[in-house]
Coordinates of C-alpha atoms in Angstrom, one line a residue:
M1 CA 10.7 21.4 20.8
K2 CA 9.0 19.6 17.9
P3 CA 11.3 18.3 15.1
D4 CA 11.0 19.9 11.6
C5 CA 10.6 16.4 10.1
C6 CA 9.7 12.9 11.0
P7 CA 11.9 9.9 10.5
E8 CA 11.6 8.0 7.2
P9 CA 9.5 4.9 7.3
L10 CA 11.8 1.9 8.0
A11 CA 12.7 -0.3 5.1
G12 CA 11.3 -3.8 4.9
P13 CA 12.1 -6.6 2.5
V14 CA 12.7 -6.2 -1.2
V15 CA 9.4 -6.6 -3.0
G16 CA 9.5 -9.6 -5.3
E17 CA 7.1 -12.1 -6.7
R18 CA 6.4 -13.7 -3.3
T19 CA 5.4 -10.3 -1.8
L20 CA 3.1 -9.5 -4.8
V21 CA 1.4 -13.0 -4.6
Y22 CA 0.9 -12.8 -0.9
T23 CA -0.6 -9.3 -1.1
H24 CA -2.9 -10.3 -3.9
T25 CA -3.9 -13.4 -2.0
S26 CA -4.9 -11.4 1.1
L27 CA -7.6 -9.7 -0.9
G28 CA -9.3 -13.0 -1.8
P29 CA -12.5 -12.5 -3.8
L30 CA -12.3 -8.7 -3.1
A31 CA -9.6 -8.5 -5.8
I32 CA -10.5 -7.1 -9.2
G33 CA -8.5 -5.5 -12.0
A34 CA -5.2 -6.4 -13.6
W35 CA -2.2 -7.9 -11.9
P36 CA -0.2 -5.0 -10.4
H37 CA 2.9 -3.6 -11.9
R38 CA 5.3 -1.1 -10.6
M39 CA 4.3 2.5 -11.1
S40 CA 6.6 5.4 -10.7
L41 CA 6.4 8.0 -7.9
H42 CA 9.4 9.9 -9.2
H43 CA 8.6 13.6 -9.2
Q44 CA 8.7 14.0 -13.0
E45 CA 6.4 10.9 -13.5
R46 CA 4.2 11.2 -10.4
H47 CA 1.3 13.1 -12.1
V48 CA 0.9 10.3 -14.7
T49 CA 0.8 7.6 -12.0
L50 CA -1.6 9.4 -9.8
T51 CA -3.9 10.3 -12.7
A52 CA -3.9 6.6 -13.8
L53 CA -4.8 5.6 -10.2
N54 CA -7.7 8.1 -9.9
D55 CA -10.2 5.5 -11.0
I56 CA -9.1 2.9 -8.4
L57 CA -11.4 3.7 -5.5
A58 CA -10.4 0.8 -3.2
G59 CA -7.4 -1.5 -2.8
L60 CA -4.1 -2.3 -1.1
Y61 CA -0.9 -0.7 -2.1
L62 CA 2.8 -1.3 -1.5
A63 CA 5.1 1.8 -1.6
V64 CA 8.7 0.9 -2.3
D65 CA 12.0 2.8 -2.2
Y66 CA 14.7 3.2 -4.8
Q67 CA 16.2 -0.1 -3.8
G68 CA 12.9 -1.9 -4.2
R69 CA 12.4 -2.3 -0.5
L70 CA 8.9 -2.1 1.1
R71 CA 8.4 1.1 2.9
W72 CA 4.6 1.1 3.3
L73 CA 1.7 -1.4 3.1
G74 CA -1.6 0.4 3.2
K75 CA -5.2 0.4 2.1
A76 CA -7.5 2.9 0.5
R77 CA -11.3 3.0 0.3
R78 CA -12.5 6.5 -0.1
N79 CA -13.4 9.3 -2.4
G80 CA -10.3 9.9 -4.5
G81 CA -9.3 6.3 -3.9
V82 CA -5.7 5.1 -3.9
A83 CA -4.5 8.2 -5.7
Q84 CA -5.8 10.5 -2.9
R85 CA -4.3 8.3 -0.2
L86 CA -0.9 8.4 -2.0
R87 CA -1.1 12.2 -2.3
E88 CA -1.6 12.3 1.5
H89 CA 1.5 10.2 2.0
L90 CA 3.5 12.2 -0.4
A91 CA 2.7 15.4 1.5
H92 CA 5.0 14.1 4.2
P93 CA 8.6 15.0 3.3
E94 CA 10.0 11.9 4.9
R95 CA 7.8 9.7 2.7
D96 CA 8.1 11.8 -0.4
R97 CA 11.9 11.3 -0.2
V98 CA 11.7 7.5 -0.1
F99 CA 8.6 6.4 -1.9
A100 CA 9.9 5.7 -5.4
H101 CA 7.3 3.3 -6.8
V102 CA 4.0 1.8 -5.9
Y103 CA 2.2 -1.5 -6.6
V104 CA -1.6 -1.3 -6.4
F105 CA -3.9 -4.2 -5.9
E106 CA -7.4 -3.1 -6.8
A107 CA -10.3 -4.2 -4.7
N108 CA -14.1 -4.1 -5.4
P109 CA -15.1 -0.5 -4.4
D110 CA -18.2 -1.9 -2.8
S111 CA -16.1 -4.0 -0.3
L112 CA -17.0 -3.4 3.3
P113 CA -14.4 -1.2 5.0
A114 CA -13.9 -3.9 7.7
A115 CA -13.2 -6.5 4.9
L116 CA -10.6 -4.3 3.3
A117 CA -9.0 -3.6 6.7
C118 CA -8.9 -7.3 7.4
A119 CA -7.3 -8.0 4.0
E120 CA -4.6 -5.4 4.9
G121 CA -4.0 -7.2 8.2
M122 CA -3.8 -10.6 6.4
A123 CA -1.2 -9.1 4.0
A124 CA 0.8 -7.8 6.9
D125 CA 0.7 -11.3 8.5
L126 CA 1.6 -13.2 5.2
L127 CA 4.5 -10.8 4.7
E128 CA 5.6 -11.1 8.3
L129 CA 5.7 -7.3 8.7
R130 CA 4.4 -7.0 12.3
G131 CA 7.1 -5.8 14.5
H132 CA 9.6 -5.3 11.6
L133 CA 8.8 -1.8 10.4
G134 CA 9.1 0.1 13.6
A135 CA 5.9 1.5 15.1
R136 CA 3.8 0.8 12.0
T137 CA 0.7 -1.2 12.8
W138 CA -2.0 -2.9 10.8
P139 CA -5.5 -4.1 11.4
T140 CA -6.1 -7.6 12.7
A141 CA -6.7 -10.4 10.2
T142 CA -9.1 -12.1 12.7
G143 CA -12.3 -12.9 10.9
W144 CA -10.7 -13.0 7.4
N145 CA -12.6 -16.1 6.5
Q146 CA -15.9 -14.5 7.3
L147 CA -15.2 -10.9 6.1
V148 CA -13.0 -11.6 3.0
A149 CA -13.0 -15.2 1.9
T150 CA -16.8 -15.3 1.8
A151 CA -17.3 -11.8 0.3
A152 CA -17.9 -13.1 -3.3

C-alpha cells in the first residue's frame, strides 16, 4: 500500500553567511543580479515572493525551514524559472509544510544547462551536503573549471 504522504526532506545545516557565500561562489561568472536575501514562503506571503521570482529564469536556490535549516538545494533553468520550480516543490505537502523561506541566486538565463547543473554540484560539495540529506543527490561538479569558471 502506498503511503498518503512522503517524508519531509531532512534538515541540513543552518543557513548562514558561509552557506550563502559558498552557494554564490559555485555559480562563478554565471551569477548575475543582486545578493540574495531571504524571501518568505509562508502561505500568506507566498504569492508576493513567487511573483517577484517570476522574472528569474535561471539560478540556484536554497529552501529553508522555520529554524533556518537548509531543506533543499536546487537549480532552475526553464520557462517559468525559479518561481515555477518552487511551485512544483510546494505542491508536495511534505515540502509545503517545511519550506518557510528561500534564497535565490540568479544565474544568466543563457547559461548552458550542463553549466548550471555543475554549479549546483559544486554548491553541494562546498556545503558538504552529499550523504547528509538522506537520499537527495546532486549533479557532479566534475568539469566545473571548463563549464562554469570559463563561461564568462
